[in-house]
Amino acid sequence: MKSKEVMDFLKIYNRTEDELLTPQELETKGVFSGEEEFIEFAERDYNTDKHWAFEIKKEECALIVIDLQEDFVNPSHPMCVPEAYRMIPRVSKVVNACRDLGVPVIFTAHNIAEDCSADFYKFWNPIKDGAIKEGSPGADIYSGIYPLPTERVIRTKHAYCSFAGTDLDYVLRNLGVKTLIIAGTLTNFCCESTARTGYFLNYHIVFGEDINATDSAIAHDATLRTMRRGFGRVLNAEDIIETLKEGDKKYKDAVEKEAAAK
């Protein structure tokens, strides 16, 4: 009987079993033999946390809080993401831990105006109708998690990616940051875009499993899977706080396990 992973693959790609490559056609010795095992191998890898990839060092970290704005978080506003609203207590806990530990906290605020709207008005009717309009109260950071006066807020953000057209990279490099802790909304748009670009700029990426939120559980999970497989480490809020306070035990355990397996 075919595994669920193989059956899902066949359904999504509209393939039949006899189209799958055989062990004679597709094989990596010791890893997989044939396309069925290849599919199952990939599935395991998407769900494997690669904690050995890099060590999280408190003095090299910054927390990037992405687009937790009134229009995206406040339930009375037009683009509210309910999970973003519900996760605010967890995000606040991480923010406060970073403040206490001297880890920089940087906020971003996505805002759109007529002369920097790109195709946003075509894809998002609420934005066309005035949501996250540049300079509007709805585009400001959500009151329940507002930045301190000393904290940097990137307000020149007109795209999904927090690096695109902003001074975020300059700010991070000036602070000596090497590892980005990603939190915010939407998981699969602004948060994932920022994480990807950060990775391309040679930052280590820590992606918060329960401090990022979007409007689709499936899309959220897809981003986590992609992050795990090839972009960064996925940790929940409690693990992030513990690692910043106590050191990166998961990294050390994973490295030791890898060494013992060789």
Tab-separated table of C-alpha atoms in Angstrom:
chain	number	residue	atom	x	y	z
A	1	MET	CA	0.000	0.000	0.000
A	2	LYS	CA	1.282	3.435	-0.929
A	3	SER	CA	2.095	5.871	1.878
A	4	LYS	CA	-0.025	8.982	2.383
A	5	GLU	CA	2.893	11.114	1.172
A	6	VAL	CA	3.080	9.214	-2.110
A	7	MET	CA	-0.690	9.230	-2.602
A	8	ASP	CA	-0.828	12.994	-1.972
A	9	PHE	CA	2.017	13.508	-4.447
A	10	LEU	CA	0.208	11.535	-7.158
A	11	LYS	CA	-3.022	13.434	-6.580
A	12	ILE	CA	-1.489	16.927	-6.575
A	13	TYR	CA	0.681	16.330	-9.633
A	14	ASN	CA	-2.014	14.293	-11.399
A	15	ARG	CA	0.324	11.338	-11.877
A	16	THR	CA	-0.255	7.592	-11.907
A	17	GLU	CA	1.764	5.026	-9.999
A	18	ASP	CA	3.367	3.652	-13.132
A	19	GLU	CA	4.844	7.090	-13.906
A	20	LEU	CA	7.007	7.050	-10.778
A	21	LEU	CA	10.689	6.419	-11.437
A	22	THR	CA	11.969	2.978	-10.441
A	23	PRO	CA	15.047	2.197	-8.314
A	24	GLN	CA	16.889	1.455	-11.547
A	25	GLU	CA	16.173	4.998	-12.752
A	26	LEU	CA	16.475	6.994	-9.511
A	27	GLU	CA	18.720	6.110	-6.599
A	28	THR	CA	21.040	7.694	-4.069
A	29	LYS	CA	22.638	4.848	-2.148
A	30	GLY	CA	21.836	4.878	1.537
A	31	VAL	CA	19.240	7.634	1.109
A	32	PHE	CA	16.480	6.531	-1.258
A	33	SER	CA	15.860	3.991	-3.976
A	34	GLY	CA	13.148	4.843	-6.474
A	35	GLU	CA	10.773	7.784	-6.543
A	36	GLU	CA	8.486	6.513	-3.785
A	37	GLU	CA	11.358	6.556	-1.311
A	38	PHE	CA	12.493	9.895	-2.745
A	39	ILE	CA	9.065	11.433	-1.971
A	40	GLU	CA	9.113	10.016	1.555
A	41	PHE	CA	12.691	11.220	2.095
A	42	ALA	CA	11.756	14.755	1.052
A	43	GLU	CA	8.713	14.707	3.328
A	44	ARG	CA	10.871	13.751	6.321
A	45	ASP	CA	13.341	16.493	5.477
A	46	TYR	CA	10.606	19.139	5.359
A	47	ASN	CA	9.715	18.138	8.913
A	48	THR	CA	13.250	17.924	10.312
A	49	ASP	CA	14.515	20.797	12.436
A	50	LYS	CA	18.167	21.328	11.492
A	51	HIS	CA	19.313	22.702	14.831
A	52	TRP	CA	22.921	21.873	13.942
A	53	ALA	CA	22.955	24.492	11.157
A	54	PHE	CA	24.167	27.390	13.329
A	55	GLU	CA	24.385	28.438	16.953
A	56	ILE	CA	22.065	31.141	18.258
A	57	LYS	CA	24.171	33.659	20.171
A	58	LYS	CA	22.287	36.321	22.099
A	59	GLU	CA	24.832	39.042	21.333
A	60	GLU	CA	24.430	38.455	17.577
A	61	CYS	CA	20.606	38.465	17.470
A	62	ALA	CA	17.885	40.964	16.654
A	63	LEU	CA	14.137	40.410	16.858
A	64	ILE	CA	12.275	41.638	13.762
A	65	VAL	CA	8.583	42.254	14.532
A	66	ILE	CA	6.920	42.406	11.126
A	67	ASP	CA	3.751	44.392	10.401
A	68	LEU	CA	1.859	43.852	13.644
A	69	GLN	CA	-0.200	46.940	12.869
A	70	GLU	CA	-3.679	48.066	13.846
A	71	ASP	CA	-5.185	47.111	10.476
A	72	PHE	CA	-3.688	43.612	10.665
A	73	VAL	CA	-4.193	42.865	14.373
A	74	ASN	CA	-7.145	44.837	15.743
A	75	PRO	CA	-10.361	42.772	15.263
A	76	SER	CA	-12.309	45.920	14.428
A	77	HIS	CA	-10.053	46.740	11.480
A	78	PRO	CA	-10.512	45.620	7.849
A	79	MET	CA	-7.567	43.245	7.404
A	80	CYS	CA	-7.446	41.667	10.858
A	81	VAL	CA	-5.716	38.297	11.039
A	82	PRO	CA	-7.343	36.523	14.010
A	83	GLU	CA	-4.291	34.380	14.762
A	84	ALA	CA	-2.116	37.499	14.786
A	85	TYR	CA	-4.470	39.009	17.368
A	86	ARG	CA	-4.389	35.833	19.471
A	87	MET	CA	-0.600	35.497	19.404
A	88	ILE	CA	0.099	39.019	20.701
A	89	PRO	CA	0.685	37.814	24.306
A	90	ARG	CA	3.363	35.381	23.075
A	91	VAL	CA	5.000	37.991	20.870
A	92	SER	CA	4.961	40.464	23.772
A	93	LYS	CA	6.678	37.889	25.960
A	94	VAL	CA	9.462	37.455	23.416
A	95	VAL	CA	9.746	41.223	22.896
A	96	ASN	CA	10.043	41.820	26.643
A	97	ALA	CA	12.609	39.040	27.026
A	98	CYS	CA	14.704	40.578	24.261
A	99	ARG	CA	14.464	43.999	25.881
A	100	ASP	CA	15.578	42.579	29.226
A	101	LEU	CA	18.493	40.738	27.608
A	102	GLY	CA	19.672	43.636	25.466
A	103	VAL	CA	18.660	42.027	22.167
A	104	PRO	CA	17.606	44.758	19.692
A	105	VAL	CA	13.911	44.802	18.770
A	106	ILE	CA	13.100	46.273	15.362
A	107	PHE	CA	9.551	46.821	14.145
A	108	THR	CA	8.313	47.163	10.580
A	109	ALA	CA	5.106	48.813	9.376
A	110	HIS	CA	3.816	48.026	5.899
A	111	ASN	CA	2.220	51.131	4.404
A	112	ILE	CA	0.910	51.946	0.964
A	113	ALA	CA	0.304	55.218	-0.864
A	114	GLU	CA	-0.880	56.000	-4.375
A	115	ASP	CA	2.644	56.548	-5.674
A	116	CYS	CA	4.055	53.338	-4.177
A	117	SER	CA	1.149	50.931	-4.530
A	118	ALA	CA	2.573	48.633	-7.234
A	119	ASP	CA	-0.140	45.993	-7.777
A	120	PHE	CA	-1.402	45.982	-4.198
A	121	TYR	CA	-4.660	47.698	-5.150
A	122	LYS	CA	-5.329	44.906	-7.647
A	123	PHE	CA	-4.744	42.046	-5.231
A	124	TRP	CA	-6.069	43.499	-1.974
A	125	ASN	CA	-9.393	45.382	-2.056
A	126	PRO	CA	-9.108	46.522	1.591
A	127	ILE	CA	-5.800	48.219	0.761
A	128	LYS	CA	-7.404	49.893	-2.244
A	129	ASP	CA	-10.115	51.102	0.141
A	130	GLY	CA	-7.576	52.627	2.554
A	131	ALA	CA	-6.207	49.878	4.812
A	132	ILE	CA	-2.550	50.378	5.848
A	133	LYS	CA	-2.612	53.733	4.060
A	134	GLU	CA	0.597	55.650	4.608
A	135	GLY	CA	0.258	57.937	7.622
A	136	SER	CA	-3.114	56.547	8.719
A	137	PRO	CA	-3.828	55.309	12.274
A	138	GLY	CA	-4.465	51.832	10.901
A	139	ALA	CA	-0.937	51.649	9.510
A	140	ASP	CA	0.599	52.300	12.938
A	141	ILE	CA	1.926	49.518	15.169
A	142	TYR	CA	-0.773	47.750	17.186
A	143	SER	CA	-1.276	49.465	20.532
A	144	GLY	CA	-0.903	46.198	22.458
A	145	ILE	CA	2.704	45.803	21.362
A	146	TYR	CA	3.864	49.358	20.708
A	147	PRO	CA	7.619	50.059	20.315
A	148	LEU	CA	9.606	51.946	22.911
A	149	PRO	CA	10.749	55.438	21.854
A	150	THR	CA	14.308	54.106	21.512
A	151	GLU	CA	13.376	51.230	19.185
A	152	ARG	CA	13.729	51.440	15.435
A	153	VAL	CA	10.547	51.272	13.355
A	154	ILE	CA	10.945	50.711	9.609
A	155	ARG	CA	8.067	52.753	8.178
A	156	THR	CA	9.315	53.028	4.601
A	157	LYS	CA	8.132	49.488	3.869
A	158	HIS	CA	6.025	49.376	0.721
A	159	ALA	CA	6.500	45.711	-0.210
A	160	TYR	CA	6.176	42.310	1.407
A	161	CYS	CA	9.903	42.086	2.128
A	162	SER	CA	11.147	44.244	5.004
A	163	PHE	CA	14.474	44.746	3.237
A	164	ALA	CA	13.043	45.979	-0.083
A	165	GLY	CA	13.663	49.721	-0.371
A	166	THR	CA	14.283	50.165	3.361
A	167	ASP	CA	17.306	50.772	5.583
A	168	LEU	CA	16.860	47.547	7.570
A	169	ASP	CA	20.088	45.948	6.353
A	170	TYR	CA	22.095	49.069	7.241
A	171	VAL	CA	20.572	49.151	10.721
A	172	LEU	CA	21.293	45.465	11.342
A	173	ARG	CA	24.876	45.635	10.131
A	174	ASN	CA	25.506	48.752	12.198
A	175	LEU	CA	24.353	46.775	15.245
A	176	GLY	CA	26.594	43.836	14.384
A	177	VAL	CA	23.611	41.515	13.980
A	178	LYS	CA	24.148	38.100	12.383
A	179	THR	CA	20.968	36.254	13.385
A	180	LEU	CA	17.401	37.403	12.738
A	181	ILE	CA	14.498	36.196	14.870
A	182	ILE	CA	11.386	36.566	12.721
A	183	ALA	CA	7.940	37.298	14.190
A	184	GLY	CA	4.835	38.924	12.746
A	185	THR	CA	2.188	38.647	10.057
A	186	LEU	CA	1.483	37.411	7.435
A	187	THR	CA	3.581	34.237	7.794
A	188	ASN	CA	3.564	33.407	4.089
A	189	PHE	CA	3.867	36.954	2.733
A	190	CYS	CA	5.847	39.573	4.651
A	191	CYS	CA	7.417	37.240	7.216
A	192	GLU	CA	8.540	34.611	4.727
A	193	SER	CA	9.713	37.260	2.233
A	194	THR	CA	11.815	38.944	4.918
A	195	ALA	CA	13.262	35.630	6.099
A	196	ARG	CA	14.192	34.621	2.552
A	197	THR	CA	15.930	37.912	1.786
A	198	GLY	CA	17.665	37.848	5.154
A	199	TYR	CA	19.008	34.401	4.304
A	200	PHE	CA	20.164	35.647	0.882
A	201	LEU	CA	22.018	38.462	2.682
A	202	ASN	CA	23.853	35.845	4.791
A	203	TYR	CA	21.961	36.321	8.033
A	204	HIS	CA	21.079	33.267	10.104
A	205	ILE	CA	17.295	32.886	10.300
A	206	VAL	CA	15.267	31.858	13.346
A	207	PHE	CA	11.608	31.625	12.371
A	208	GLY	CA	9.072	31.739	15.207
A	209	GLU	CA	6.665	28.822	14.893
A	210	ASP	CA	3.963	30.361	17.093
A	211	ILE	CA	4.867	34.063	16.822
A	212	ASN	CA	4.106	34.273	13.117
A	213	ALA	CA	0.516	34.069	11.879
A	214	THR	CA	-1.499	34.183	8.693
A	215	ASP	CA	-5.046	33.661	7.439
A	216	SER	CA	-4.521	30.033	6.383
A	217	ALA	CA	-3.239	27.200	8.565
A	218	ILE	CA	-2.157	25.322	5.422
A	219	ALA	CA	-0.156	28.304	4.159
A	220	HIS	CA	1.394	28.805	7.604
A	221	ASP	CA	2.504	25.177	7.728
A	222	ALA	CA	3.883	25.362	4.180
A	223	THR	CA	6.127	28.268	5.165
A	224	LEU	CA	7.362	26.448	8.273
A	225	ARG	CA	8.193	23.404	6.147
A	226	THR	CA	10.127	25.528	3.654
A	227	MET	CA	11.992	27.349	6.420
A	228	ARG	CA	12.994	24.064	8.062
A	229	ARG	CA	14.205	22.490	4.857
A	230	GLY	CA	16.474	25.199	3.556
A	231	PHE	CA	16.335	28.622	5.222
A	232	GLY	CA	16.592	28.529	8.982
A	233	ARG	CA	15.690	27.079	12.332
A	234	VAL	CA	12.075	26.940	13.461
A	235	LEU	CA	11.503	27.451	17.190
A	236	ASN	CA	8.496	28.309	19.328
A	237	ALA	CA	8.381	31.334	21.609
A	238	GLU	CA	9.371	29.498	24.788
A	239	ASP	CA	12.360	27.854	23.100
A	240	ILE	CA	13.506	31.199	21.684
A	241	ILE	CA	13.384	32.819	25.112
A	242	GLU	CA	15.119	29.891	26.803
A	243	THR	CA	17.853	29.838	24.164
A	244	LEU	CA	18.517	33.564	24.531
A	245	LYS	CA	18.647	33.252	28.318
A	246	GLU	CA	20.420	29.940	28.809
A	247	GLY	CA	22.373	29.333	25.601
A	248	ASP	CA	21.695	27.165	22.589
A	249	LYS	CA	21.292	23.674	24.051
A	250	LYS	CA	19.424	22.412	20.974
A	251	TYR	CA	22.399	23.339	18.789
A	252	LYS	CA	24.917	21.640	21.073
A	253	ASP	CA	22.807	18.484	21.378
A	254	ALA	CA	22.285	18.334	17.614
A	255	VAL	CA	26.007	18.784	16.863
A	256	GLU	CA	26.917	16.065	19.339
A	257	LYS	CA	24.327	13.736	17.840
A	258	GLU	CA	25.631	14.391	14.326
A	259	ALA	CA	29.222	13.744	15.412
A	260	ALA	CA	28.269	10.494	17.165
A	261	ALA	CA	26.487	9.262	14.046
A	262	LYS	CA	29.626	9.565	11.895
